[in-house]
Amino acid sequence: MRKSWMVLAGCLFVLTLLIGLFFAFSDSFGQTSENDMDQKDFLEDKKAAVYFSTTADQDMDGKGKSFAVFFDKMGTPNTFEMKGLELGSIGVKDGKVLLEDKENFYSIANGFRKIRKEEYQHTGDHIGYLDQKNGFYALYNSGYDKESGGYRSDYYWEEDGEFKKGVIPFFIEASVMHKGTLYTLSSSEDEKTYKISEVKIGEETPPKTLFEIKKNENSTTFGQLQADEKNLYFIRQTGNITEMVKVDRKTGEKTFTKVASYSNDEETLYKQTPFSFKRCVFLHNEDLYFIDGFGDVYRIQTGSGESVKVFSLSEDSMAGSLETFYRDGNLYVFSINHEDNSAKIEQYSLPEGRKSGEMLIKHFPELNTFNKKVYLYDFVMLQDLK
């Protein structure tokens, strides 16, 4: 009996050792270090990047994780591990990349810099670029402020190579940067109206409320605000009706036009909620595009309000998680199937309404561990697929 126990113990030891070696090897495969990103040519062969992170509740023990996964021109992934940040983002502009976690920014631009945030953040919103200051900005859902007794949204902006912090004293449902002004959409305290405000990033002037819009009961906004030279646009869902809201920035005149309607049952309304919550609305020339949870892409003429479904995303891309990215009339879709960890990037021409390219990702890494699960939160293209 004792001999049997010794054999069993020996087998368990060998099995534990093999499992440890397997995970050690898996963790080291395709890893990117700060030294790697400090090389001036690091981004030269990188086509795209995605951001995964644990949720804020998984970071209560301080052991949350996030990952930026870069893909080269062959579709080979390389992973950079950071601390967690739910709804974290990747910023990209003219060969420059900004990564983030709850405590730091990571700048990749002819070298690498790690910049400590002034204050810990638990939930991101988005990273954009402020041309007037020639630097990135980052917006956060920062939660309840004990000092003011209200909600707050912190933001950081880059100026002369340094990041500075500001505060917006309300929760932001959607926003857009247009010619140096951040336009925000928020709800009143009684949830009966939307408020459109303007924020001057990096200036001491407080946010200014421009217009108020009656908010229908149980309305939900999808995507970010969009802006052209005259108007602001956003997509909202009320019941089974999705509509475009257009607001003249000078006069405050409001126009409401139906984009799509759905069966008025709970299952359908749940399924039509966009997979890519941050990036499901895009403005191209004089047309607004909206992608619903079924993968249907609608084109809305901003002048007439006429709406038409122009194409649908591929069925296999809808089988797992996906994020989208828009640039120069092209819609890029990153999708990952969680059953077999297969991933790919597809390119669609918005004006032509057709698929125009695809890149398969080779051996996408397993990012989940036995006690931490990460989610896809952002996707950016660094170069065209071609």
mmCIF file of C-alpha atoms in Angstrom:
data_model
loop_
_atom_site.group_PDB
_atom_site.id
_atom_site.type_symbol
_atom_site.label_atom_id
_atom_site.label_comp_id
_atom_site.label_asym_id
_atom_site.label_seq_id
_atom_site.Cartn_x
_atom_site.Cartn_y
_atom_site.Cartn_z
ATOM 1 C CA MET A 1 0.000 0.000 0.000
ATOM 2 C CA ARG A 2 2.810 2.382 0.936
ATOM 3 C CA LYS A 3 4.559 1.630 -2.358
ATOM 4 C CA SER A 4 1.371 2.452 -4.295
ATOM 5 C CA TRP A 5 1.082 5.789 -2.517
ATOM 6 C CA MET A 6 4.707 6.573 -3.348
ATOM 7 C CA VAL A 7 4.116 5.796 -7.037
ATOM 8 C CA LEU A 8 0.972 7.941 -7.055
ATOM 9 C CA ALA A 9 2.794 10.826 -5.356
ATOM 10 C CA GLY A 10 5.610 10.540 -7.880
ATOM 11 C CA CYS A 11 3.166 10.648 -10.794
ATOM 12 C CA LEU A 12 1.440 13.714 -9.353
ATOM 13 C CA PHE A 13 4.807 15.452 -8.929
ATOM 14 C CA VAL A 14 5.793 14.759 -12.545
ATOM 15 C CA LEU A 15 2.362 15.886 -13.788
ATOM 16 C CA THR A 16 2.598 19.122 -11.779
ATOM 17 C CA LEU A 17 6.090 19.749 -13.152
ATOM 18 C CA LEU A 18 4.948 19.174 -16.736
ATOM 19 C CA ILE A 19 1.963 21.506 -16.311
ATOM 20 C CA GLY A 20 4.216 24.170 -14.838
ATOM 21 C CA LEU A 21 6.678 23.846 -17.715
ATOM 22 C CA PHE A 22 3.839 24.005 -20.232
ATOM 23 C CA PHE A 23 2.448 27.238 -18.812
ATOM 24 C CA ALA A 24 5.904 28.717 -18.417
ATOM 25 C CA PHE A 25 6.602 27.999 -22.075
ATOM 26 C CA SER A 26 3.171 29.247 -23.160
ATOM 27 C CA ASP A 27 3.570 32.461 -21.189
ATOM 28 C CA SER A 28 6.967 33.187 -22.719
ATOM 29 C CA PHE A 29 5.909 32.526 -26.312
ATOM 30 C CA GLY A 30 5.256 35.683 -28.310
ATOM 31 C CA GLN A 31 5.860 38.020 -25.388
ATOM 32 C CA THR A 32 6.860 41.637 -26.009
ATOM 33 C CA SER A 33 8.988 43.500 -23.471
ATOM 34 C CA GLU A 34 9.542 47.185 -22.793
ATOM 35 C CA ASN A 35 13.003 46.773 -24.321
ATOM 36 C CA ASP A 36 11.428 45.398 -27.509
ATOM 37 C CA MET A 37 9.106 48.405 -27.770
ATOM 38 C CA ASP A 38 12.025 50.764 -27.176
ATOM 39 C CA GLN A 39 13.456 49.760 -30.553
ATOM 40 C CA LYS A 40 12.752 52.497 -33.095
ATOM 41 C CA ASP A 41 11.596 49.978 -35.700
ATOM 42 C CA PHE A 42 9.216 48.116 -33.362
ATOM 43 C CA LEU A 43 6.051 49.340 -35.112
ATOM 44 C CA GLU A 44 7.369 49.027 -38.677
ATOM 45 C CA ASP A 45 5.983 45.525 -39.293
ATOM 46 C CA LYS A 46 2.943 45.799 -37.014
ATOM 47 C CA LYS A 47 -0.409 45.779 -38.787
ATOM 48 C CA ALA A 48 -2.847 46.002 -35.880
ATOM 49 C CA ALA A 49 -3.301 45.697 -32.119
ATOM 50 C CA VAL A 50 -6.070 44.646 -29.733
ATOM 51 C CA TYR A 51 -6.635 45.331 -26.030
ATOM 52 C CA PHE A 52 -7.920 42.750 -23.538
ATOM 53 C CA SER A 53 -8.402 43.262 -19.804
ATOM 54 C CA THR A 54 -9.971 41.836 -16.703
ATOM 55 C CA THR A 55 -13.016 43.655 -15.332
ATOM 56 C CA ALA A 56 -12.760 46.083 -12.419
ATOM 57 C CA ASP A 57 -14.318 43.597 -9.967
ATOM 58 C CA GLN A 58 -11.569 41.069 -10.804
ATOM 59 C CA ASP A 59 -8.997 43.673 -9.782
ATOM 60 C CA MET A 60 -10.177 43.943 -6.177
ATOM 61 C CA ASP A 61 -7.150 41.856 -5.162
ATOM 62 C CA GLY A 62 -4.819 44.078 -7.196
ATOM 63 C CA LYS A 63 -4.017 41.218 -9.565
ATOM 64 C CA GLY A 64 -6.038 42.273 -12.598
ATOM 65 C CA LYS A 65 -4.301 42.068 -15.966
ATOM 66 C CA SER A 66 -4.533 43.634 -19.389
ATOM 67 C CA PHE A 67 -2.828 42.731 -22.647
ATOM 68 C CA ALA A 68 -1.975 44.608 -25.809
ATOM 69 C CA VAL A 69 -1.585 42.044 -28.584
ATOM 70 C CA PHE A 70 0.233 43.272 -31.700
ATOM 71 C CA PHE A 71 -0.037 41.487 -35.056
ATOM 72 C CA ASP A 72 2.694 41.640 -37.685
ATOM 73 C CA LYS A 73 2.150 41.460 -41.442
ATOM 74 C CA MET A 74 2.079 37.651 -41.275
ATOM 75 C CA GLY A 75 -0.646 37.646 -38.618
ATOM 76 C CA THR A 76 1.731 36.532 -35.866
ATOM 77 C CA PRO A 77 0.780 37.855 -32.399
ATOM 78 C CA ASN A 78 3.114 39.426 -29.836
ATOM 79 C CA THR A 79 1.738 40.188 -26.383
ATOM 80 C CA PHE A 80 2.580 42.945 -23.904
ATOM 81 C CA GLU A 81 1.200 42.420 -20.400
ATOM 82 C CA MET A 82 0.097 45.279 -18.132
ATOM 83 C CA LYS A 83 -2.070 45.797 -15.065
ATOM 84 C CA GLY A 84 -5.839 45.721 -15.514
ATOM 85 C CA LEU A 85 -8.155 48.469 -16.789
ATOM 86 C CA GLU A 86 -11.743 47.628 -17.643
ATOM 87 C CA LEU A 87 -12.764 49.254 -20.956
ATOM 88 C CA GLY A 88 -9.169 50.295 -21.577
ATOM 89 C CA SER A 89 -8.113 51.597 -24.985
ATOM 90 C CA ILE A 90 -5.276 51.927 -27.476
ATOM 91 C CA GLY A 91 -4.474 55.307 -29.013
ATOM 92 C CA VAL A 92 -2.959 55.524 -32.496
ATOM 93 C CA LYS A 93 -1.876 58.495 -34.596
ATOM 94 C CA ASP A 94 0.689 58.818 -37.415
ATOM 95 C CA GLY A 95 3.026 56.047 -36.310
ATOM 96 C CA LYS A 96 2.534 56.694 -32.581
ATOM 97 C CA VAL A 97 0.802 54.307 -30.173
ATOM 98 C CA LEU A 98 -0.402 54.903 -26.613
ATOM 99 C CA LEU A 99 -1.236 51.961 -24.341
ATOM 100 C CA GLU A 100 -2.671 52.191 -20.838
ATOM 101 C CA ASP A 101 -3.526 50.326 -17.687
ATOM 102 C CA LYS A 102 -5.014 51.494 -14.391
ATOM 103 C CA GLU A 103 -1.797 53.209 -13.252
ATOM 104 C CA ASN A 104 0.317 53.998 -16.312
ATOM 105 C CA PHE A 105 0.512 55.134 -19.903
ATOM 106 C CA TYR A 106 2.927 53.382 -22.270
ATOM 107 C CA SER A 107 4.051 55.533 -25.186
ATOM 108 C CA ILE A 108 5.542 53.924 -28.303
ATOM 109 C CA ALA A 109 6.930 56.514 -30.720
ATOM 110 C CA ASN A 110 10.534 56.153 -31.899
ATOM 111 C CA GLY A 111 11.218 54.532 -28.555
ATOM 112 C CA PHE A 112 9.312 53.639 -25.394
ATOM 113 C CA ARG A 113 8.229 55.645 -22.350
ATOM 114 C CA LYS A 114 6.282 54.600 -19.261
ATOM 115 C CA ILE A 115 4.352 57.474 -17.674
ATOM 116 C CA ARG A 116 2.708 57.207 -14.266
ATOM 117 C CA LYS A 117 -0.866 58.501 -14.007
ATOM 118 C CA GLU A 118 -1.544 61.076 -11.345
ATOM 119 C CA GLU A 119 -4.408 58.972 -10.013
ATOM 120 C CA TYR A 120 -5.492 55.344 -10.331
ATOM 121 C CA GLN A 121 -8.368 54.701 -12.775
ATOM 122 C CA HIS A 122 -10.613 51.632 -12.700
ATOM 123 C CA THR A 123 -12.715 52.068 -15.873
ATOM 124 C CA GLY A 124 -11.706 53.578 -19.202
ATOM 125 C CA ASP A 125 -13.745 55.268 -21.913
ATOM 126 C CA HIS A 126 -11.523 56.022 -24.896
ATOM 127 C CA ILE A 127 -8.207 57.452 -26.082
ATOM 128 C CA GLY A 128 -8.174 60.089 -28.812
ATOM 129 C CA TYR A 129 -5.813 62.636 -30.299
ATOM 130 C CA LEU A 130 -5.815 66.394 -29.731
ATOM 131 C CA ASP A 131 -4.265 67.998 -32.816
ATOM 132 C CA GLN A 132 -4.107 71.445 -31.222
ATOM 133 C CA LYS A 133 -1.731 70.141 -28.552
ATOM 134 C CA ASN A 134 -0.069 67.514 -30.749
ATOM 135 C CA GLY A 135 -0.733 64.784 -28.231
ATOM 136 C CA PHE A 136 -3.114 62.109 -27.019
ATOM 137 C CA TYR A 137 -5.934 62.505 -24.519
ATOM 138 C CA ALA A 138 -7.642 59.786 -22.470
ATOM 139 C CA LEU A 139 -11.094 59.831 -20.881
ATOM 140 C CA TYR A 140 -12.290 57.742 -17.915
ATOM 141 C CA ASN A 141 -15.422 56.727 -16.042
ATOM 142 C CA SER A 142 -14.044 57.589 -12.607
ATOM 143 C CA GLY A 143 -17.144 57.040 -10.459
ATOM 144 C CA TYR A 144 -18.451 58.799 -7.378
ATOM 145 C CA ASP A 145 -16.453 61.756 -6.048
ATOM 146 C CA LYS A 146 -16.577 61.895 -2.237
ATOM 147 C CA GLU A 147 -15.410 65.514 -2.126
ATOM 148 C CA SER A 148 -18.011 66.950 -4.495
ATOM 149 C CA GLY A 149 -20.722 64.425 -3.716
ATOM 150 C CA GLY A 150 -21.316 63.761 -7.405
ATOM 151 C CA TYR A 151 -20.057 61.775 -10.358
ATOM 152 C CA ARG A 152 -16.852 62.578 -12.186
ATOM 153 C CA SER A 153 -15.028 61.674 -15.386
ATOM 154 C CA ASP A 154 -11.275 62.220 -15.196
ATOM 155 C CA TYR A 155 -9.259 62.950 -18.297
ATOM 156 C CA TYR A 156 -5.590 63.237 -19.153
ATOM 157 C CA TRP A 157 -4.045 65.134 -22.019
ATOM 158 C CA GLU A 158 -0.544 65.120 -23.424
ATOM 159 C CA GLU A 159 1.259 68.431 -23.808
ATOM 160 C CA ASP A 160 4.978 68.918 -24.460
ATOM 161 C CA GLY A 161 5.577 65.247 -23.754
ATOM 162 C CA GLU A 162 3.900 65.307 -20.329
ATOM 163 C CA PHE A 163 0.456 64.107 -19.236
ATOM 164 C CA LYS A 164 -1.744 66.414 -17.188
ATOM 165 C CA LYS A 165 -5.048 65.652 -15.451
ATOM 166 C CA GLY A 166 -8.448 67.335 -15.549
ATOM 167 C CA VAL A 167 -11.930 66.541 -14.235
ATOM 168 C CA ILE A 168 -15.368 66.646 -15.877
ATOM 169 C CA PRO A 169 -18.031 66.676 -13.104
ATOM 170 C CA PHE A 170 -20.546 64.230 -14.600
ATOM 171 C CA PHE A 171 -20.894 60.799 -16.212
ATOM 172 C CA ILE A 172 -20.320 60.832 -19.984
ATOM 173 C CA GLU A 173 -22.492 58.558 -22.124
ATOM 174 C CA ALA A 174 -20.839 59.489 -25.429
ATOM 175 C CA SER A 175 -18.389 62.077 -26.726
ATOM 176 C CA VAL A 176 -16.440 63.292 -29.752
ATOM 177 C CA MET A 177 -13.410 65.523 -30.231
ATOM 178 C CA HIS A 178 -13.933 68.102 -32.988
ATOM 179 C CA LYS A 179 -11.441 70.871 -33.744
ATOM 180 C CA GLY A 180 -10.075 71.030 -30.213
ATOM 181 C CA THR A 181 -13.434 70.872 -28.423
ATOM 182 C CA LEU A 182 -14.701 67.765 -26.655
ATOM 183 C CA TYR A 183 -18.484 67.502 -27.073
ATOM 184 C CA THR A 184 -20.155 65.270 -24.490
ATOM 185 C CA LEU A 185 -23.560 63.647 -24.119
ATOM 186 C CA SER A 186 -24.853 63.059 -20.593
ATOM 187 C CA SER A 187 -28.173 62.645 -18.796
ATOM 188 C CA SER A 188 -29.768 64.981 -16.271
ATOM 189 C CA GLU A 189 -30.045 63.806 -12.670
ATOM 190 C CA ASP A 190 -33.728 62.971 -13.124
ATOM 191 C CA GLU A 191 -32.929 61.055 -16.355
ATOM 192 C CA LYS A 192 -35.550 63.069 -18.264
ATOM 193 C CA THR A 193 -33.215 64.971 -20.604
ATOM 194 C CA TYR A 194 -29.941 64.570 -22.453
ATOM 195 C CA LYS A 195 -27.387 67.327 -22.064
ATOM 196 C CA ILE A 196 -24.897 68.219 -24.779
ATOM 197 C CA SER A 197 -21.909 70.074 -23.358
ATOM 198 C CA GLU A 198 -18.566 71.347 -24.599
ATOM 199 C CA VAL A 199 -15.301 70.841 -22.738
ATOM 200 C CA LYS A 200 -12.085 72.677 -23.513
ATOM 201 C CA ILE A 201 -9.386 70.115 -22.748
ATOM 202 C CA GLY A 202 -6.492 71.606 -20.827
ATOM 203 C CA GLU A 203 -8.269 74.860 -20.008
ATOM 204 C CA GLU A 204 -9.599 76.025 -16.641
ATOM 205 C CA THR A 205 -13.030 76.971 -18.010
ATOM 206 C CA PRO A 206 -15.748 74.593 -16.705
ATOM 207 C CA PRO A 207 -17.875 72.471 -19.071
ATOM 208 C CA LYS A 208 -20.603 74.485 -20.781
ATOM 209 C CA THR A 209 -24.056 73.010 -21.418
ATOM 210 C CA LEU A 210 -25.098 73.853 -24.982
ATOM 211 C CA PHE A 211 -28.439 72.099 -25.447
ATOM 212 C CA GLU A 212 -30.913 69.804 -23.751
ATOM 213 C CA ILE A 213 -32.923 67.098 -25.488
ATOM 214 C CA LYS A 214 -35.953 65.322 -24.089
ATOM 215 C CA LYS A 215 -34.996 61.769 -23.207
ATOM 216 C CA ASN A 216 -37.537 59.057 -23.899
ATOM 217 C CA GLU A 217 -38.123 56.529 -21.148
ATOM 218 C CA ASN A 218 -35.664 53.601 -21.275
ATOM 219 C CA SER A 219 -33.615 55.189 -24.070
ATOM 220 C CA THR A 220 -30.088 53.861 -24.620
ATOM 221 C CA THR A 221 -27.316 55.471 -26.650
ATOM 222 C CA PHE A 222 -25.055 53.369 -28.874
ATOM 223 C CA GLY A 223 -21.521 54.330 -29.894
ATOM 224 C CA GLN A 224 -19.859 57.719 -29.632
ATOM 225 C CA LEU A 225 -21.032 61.130 -30.803
ATOM 226 C CA GLN A 226 -20.098 62.098 -34.362
ATOM 227 C CA ALA A 227 -19.484 65.628 -35.648
ATOM 228 C CA ASP A 228 -19.145 67.488 -38.935
ATOM 229 C CA GLU A 229 -18.821 71.198 -39.673
ATOM 230 C CA LYS A 230 -22.430 71.922 -38.684
ATOM 231 C CA ASN A 231 -24.015 69.130 -36.669
ATOM 232 C CA LEU A 232 -23.601 66.575 -33.920
ATOM 233 C CA TYR A 233 -25.058 63.083 -34.367
ATOM 234 C CA PHE A 234 -25.783 60.122 -32.130
ATOM 235 C CA ILE A 235 -27.704 56.851 -32.275
ATOM 236 C CA ARG A 236 -30.247 55.950 -29.619
ATOM 237 C CA GLN A 237 -32.562 53.023 -29.020
ATOM 238 C CA THR A 238 -36.034 53.430 -27.539
ATOM 239 C CA GLY A 239 -38.078 50.254 -27.281
ATOM 240 C CA ASN A 240 -37.763 48.486 -30.623
ATOM 241 C CA ILE A 241 -36.855 51.637 -32.604
ATOM 242 C CA THR A 242 -33.301 52.747 -33.403
ATOM 243 C CA GLU A 243 -32.998 56.350 -34.550
ATOM 244 C CA MET A 244 -30.444 58.971 -35.489
ATOM 245 C CA VAL A 245 -30.521 62.227 -33.551
ATOM 246 C CA LYS A 246 -29.051 65.256 -35.354
ATOM 247 C CA VAL A 247 -28.365 68.492 -33.483
ATOM 248 C CA ASP A 248 -27.356 71.764 -35.147
ATOM 249 C CA ARG A 249 -24.441 73.074 -33.082
ATOM 250 C CA LYS A 250 -25.362 76.731 -33.668
ATOM 251 C CA THR A 251 -29.136 76.774 -33.375
ATOM 252 C CA GLY A 252 -29.795 73.650 -31.318
ATOM 253 C CA GLU A 253 -32.364 72.473 -33.868
ATOM 254 C CA LYS A 254 -33.008 68.753 -33.451
ATOM 255 C CA THR A 255 -33.975 66.174 -36.063
ATOM 256 C CA PHE A 256 -35.009 62.591 -35.296
ATOM 257 C CA THR A 257 -35.039 59.936 -38.033
ATOM 258 C CA LYS A 258 -35.664 56.185 -37.797
ATOM 259 C CA VAL A 259 -32.755 53.933 -38.717
ATOM 260 C CA ALA A 260 -34.250 50.494 -38.053
ATOM 261 C CA SER A 261 -37.010 48.721 -36.148
ATOM 262 C CA TYR A 262 -36.999 45.268 -34.585
ATOM 263 C CA SER A 263 -39.422 42.723 -33.181
ATOM 264 C CA ASN A 264 -40.574 44.019 -29.825
ATOM 265 C CA ASP A 265 -39.539 41.011 -27.749
ATOM 266 C CA GLU A 266 -36.858 40.757 -25.088
ATOM 267 C CA GLU A 267 -34.635 38.247 -26.922
ATOM 268 C CA THR A 268 -34.516 40.262 -30.165
ATOM 269 C CA LEU A 269 -33.846 43.547 -28.391
ATOM 270 C CA TYR A 270 -31.015 41.908 -26.456
ATOM 271 C CA LYS A 271 -29.444 40.432 -29.602
ATOM 272 C CA GLN A 272 -29.591 43.683 -31.590
ATOM 273 C CA THR A 273 -27.418 45.493 -28.999
ATOM 274 C CA PRO A 274 -24.083 46.172 -30.747
ATOM 275 C CA PHE A 275 -21.127 43.894 -29.995
ATOM 276 C CA SER A 276 -18.727 46.809 -30.335
ATOM 277 C CA PHE A 277 -20.350 49.262 -27.946
ATOM 278 C CA LYS A 278 -17.753 52.035 -28.318
ATOM 279 C CA ARG A 279 -17.265 51.758 -32.063
ATOM 280 C CA CYS A 280 -20.554 50.958 -33.760
ATOM 281 C CA VAL A 281 -21.194 54.424 -35.265
ATOM 282 C CA PHE A 282 -19.015 56.130 -37.898
ATOM 283 C CA LEU A 283 -19.262 59.248 -40.026
ATOM 284 C CA HIS A 284 -17.932 58.980 -43.579
ATOM 285 C CA ASN A 285 -18.376 61.977 -45.870
ATOM 286 C CA GLU A 286 -22.077 62.871 -45.527
ATOM 287 C CA ASP A 287 -23.237 59.450 -44.360
ATOM 288 C CA LEU A 288 -23.535 57.997 -40.880
ATOM 289 C CA TYR A 289 -22.981 54.245 -40.498
ATOM 290 C CA PHE A 290 -24.391 52.103 -37.700
ATOM 291 C CA ILE A 291 -23.624 48.431 -36.949
ATOM 292 C CA ASP A 292 -26.207 46.584 -34.858
ATOM 293 C CA GLY A 293 -25.844 43.379 -32.851
ATOM 294 C CA PHE A 294 -26.888 41.229 -35.796
ATOM 295 C CA GLY A 295 -23.904 42.528 -37.773
ATOM 296 C CA ASP A 296 -26.105 44.539 -40.145
ATOM 297 C CA VAL A 297 -24.516 47.780 -41.354
ATOM 298 C CA TYR A 298 -26.876 50.702 -42.004
ATOM 299 C CA ARG A 299 -26.076 53.812 -44.013
ATOM 300 C CA ILE A 300 -27.977 56.960 -42.968
ATOM 301 C CA GLN A 301 -27.844 60.059 -45.154
ATOM 302 C CA THR A 302 -27.260 62.896 -42.699
ATOM 303 C CA GLY A 303 -29.139 65.359 -44.903
ATOM 304 C CA SER A 304 -32.342 63.486 -45.682
ATOM 305 C CA GLY A 305 -32.216 60.946 -42.856
ATOM 306 C CA GLU A 306 -32.861 58.139 -45.341
ATOM 307 C CA SER A 307 -31.602 54.813 -43.978
ATOM 308 C CA VAL A 308 -30.736 51.588 -45.802
ATOM 309 C CA LYS A 309 -28.996 48.344 -44.835
ATOM 310 C CA VAL A 310 -25.946 48.158 -47.113
ATOM 311 C CA PHE A 311 -24.270 44.916 -46.031
ATOM 312 C CA SER A 312 -23.773 42.497 -43.145
ATOM 313 C CA LEU A 313 -20.649 41.287 -41.396
ATOM 314 C CA SER A 314 -19.669 37.669 -42.031
ATOM 315 C CA GLU A 315 -21.528 35.129 -39.903
ATOM 316 C CA ASP A 316 -18.379 33.511 -38.500
ATOM 317 C CA SER A 317 -17.118 36.875 -37.213
ATOM 318 C CA MET A 318 -20.268 37.111 -35.081
ATOM 319 C CA ALA A 319 -19.614 33.774 -33.351
ATOM 320 C CA GLY A 320 -17.439 35.149 -30.538
ATOM 321 C CA SER A 321 -16.229 38.639 -29.612
ATOM 322 C CA LEU A 322 -15.514 41.450 -32.037
ATOM 323 C CA GLU A 323 -14.344 45.049 -32.164
ATOM 324 C CA THR A 324 -14.314 47.486 -35.078
ATOM 325 C CA PHE A 325 -12.108 50.301 -36.323
ATOM 326 C CA TYR A 326 -12.818 52.926 -39.002
ATOM 327 C CA ARG A 327 -10.332 54.769 -41.200
ATOM 328 C CA ASP A 328 -10.519 56.431 -44.640
ATOM 329 C CA GLY A 329 -13.793 54.841 -45.709
ATOM 330 C CA ASN A 330 -12.787 51.359 -44.546
ATOM 331 C CA LEU A 331 -14.341 49.372 -41.722
ATOM 332 C CA TYR A 332 -11.990 46.870 -40.073
ATOM 333 C CA VAL A 333 -13.367 44.050 -37.916
ATOM 334 C CA PHE A 334 -11.327 41.974 -35.476
ATOM 335 C CA SER A 335 -13.107 38.829 -34.310
ATOM 336 C CA ILE A 336 -12.123 35.930 -32.080
ATOM 337 C CA ASN A 337 -13.939 32.630 -31.630
ATOM 338 C CA HIS A 338 -13.559 31.603 -27.993
ATOM 339 C CA GLU A 339 -14.210 27.910 -28.666
ATOM 340 C CA ASP A 340 -10.997 27.371 -30.642
ATOM 341 C CA ASN A 341 -9.244 30.756 -30.119
ATOM 342 C CA SER A 342 -9.205 31.393 -33.870
ATOM 343 C CA ALA A 343 -9.024 35.080 -34.811
ATOM 344 C CA LYS A 344 -8.973 37.235 -37.924
ATOM 345 C CA ILE A 345 -9.188 40.785 -39.242
ATOM 346 C CA GLU A 346 -11.617 41.622 -42.055
ATOM 347 C CA GLN A 347 -11.741 44.815 -44.110
ATOM 348 C CA TYR A 348 -14.926 46.257 -45.639
ATOM 349 C CA SER A 349 -15.345 49.207 -47.975
ATOM 350 C CA LEU A 350 -18.161 51.361 -46.581
ATOM 351 C CA PRO A 351 -18.936 53.249 -49.832
ATOM 352 C CA GLU A 352 -19.005 50.022 -51.870
ATOM 353 C CA GLY A 353 -20.629 47.907 -49.176
ATOM 354 C CA ARG A 354 -18.393 44.885 -49.694
ATOM 355 C CA LYS A 355 -15.605 42.906 -48.062
ATOM 356 C CA SER A 356 -12.225 43.884 -49.508
ATOM 357 C CA GLY A 357 -9.600 42.045 -47.443
ATOM 358 C CA GLU A 358 -8.829 39.569 -44.689
ATOM 359 C CA MET A 359 -5.908 38.517 -42.481
ATOM 360 C CA LEU A 360 -5.929 35.347 -40.393
ATOM 361 C CA ILE A 361 -4.238 35.490 -36.991
ATOM 362 C CA LYS A 362 -1.844 32.624 -36.308
ATOM 363 C CA HIS A 363 -1.909 30.952 -32.893
ATOM 364 C CA PHE A 364 -3.715 33.621 -30.902
ATOM 365 C CA PRO A 365 -2.411 33.317 -27.319
ATOM 366 C CA GLU A 366 -4.486 32.021 -24.423
ATOM 367 C CA LEU A 367 -4.843 35.051 -22.144
ATOM 368 C CA ASN A 368 -7.218 33.645 -19.536
ATOM 369 C CA THR A 369 -5.964 31.881 -16.418
ATOM 370 C CA PHE A 370 -7.780 29.586 -13.996
ATOM 371 C CA ASN A 371 -8.925 32.549 -11.851
ATOM 372 C CA LYS A 372 -8.833 35.570 -14.194
ATOM 373 C CA LYS A 373 -10.833 36.138 -17.369
ATOM 374 C CA VAL A 374 -10.076 38.935 -19.822
ATOM 375 C CA TYR A 375 -12.421 40.630 -22.292
ATOM 376 C CA LEU A 376 -11.874 42.305 -25.653
ATOM 377 C CA TYR A 377 -12.193 46.089 -25.283
ATOM 378 C CA ASP A 378 -10.392 47.759 -28.197
ATOM 379 C CA PHE A 379 -8.900 47.234 -31.647
ATOM 380 C CA VAL A 380 -6.842 49.553 -33.846
ATOM 381 C CA MET A 381 -5.229 49.306 -37.262
ATOM 382 C CA LEU A 382 -1.646 50.535 -37.520
ATOM 383 C CA GLN A 383 -1.279 49.866 -41.259
ATOM 384 C CA ASP A 384 -3.593 48.849 -44.092
ATOM 385 C CA LEU A 385 -4.062 45.124 -44.621
ATOM 386 C CA LYS A 386 -2.684 45.269 -48.153
#
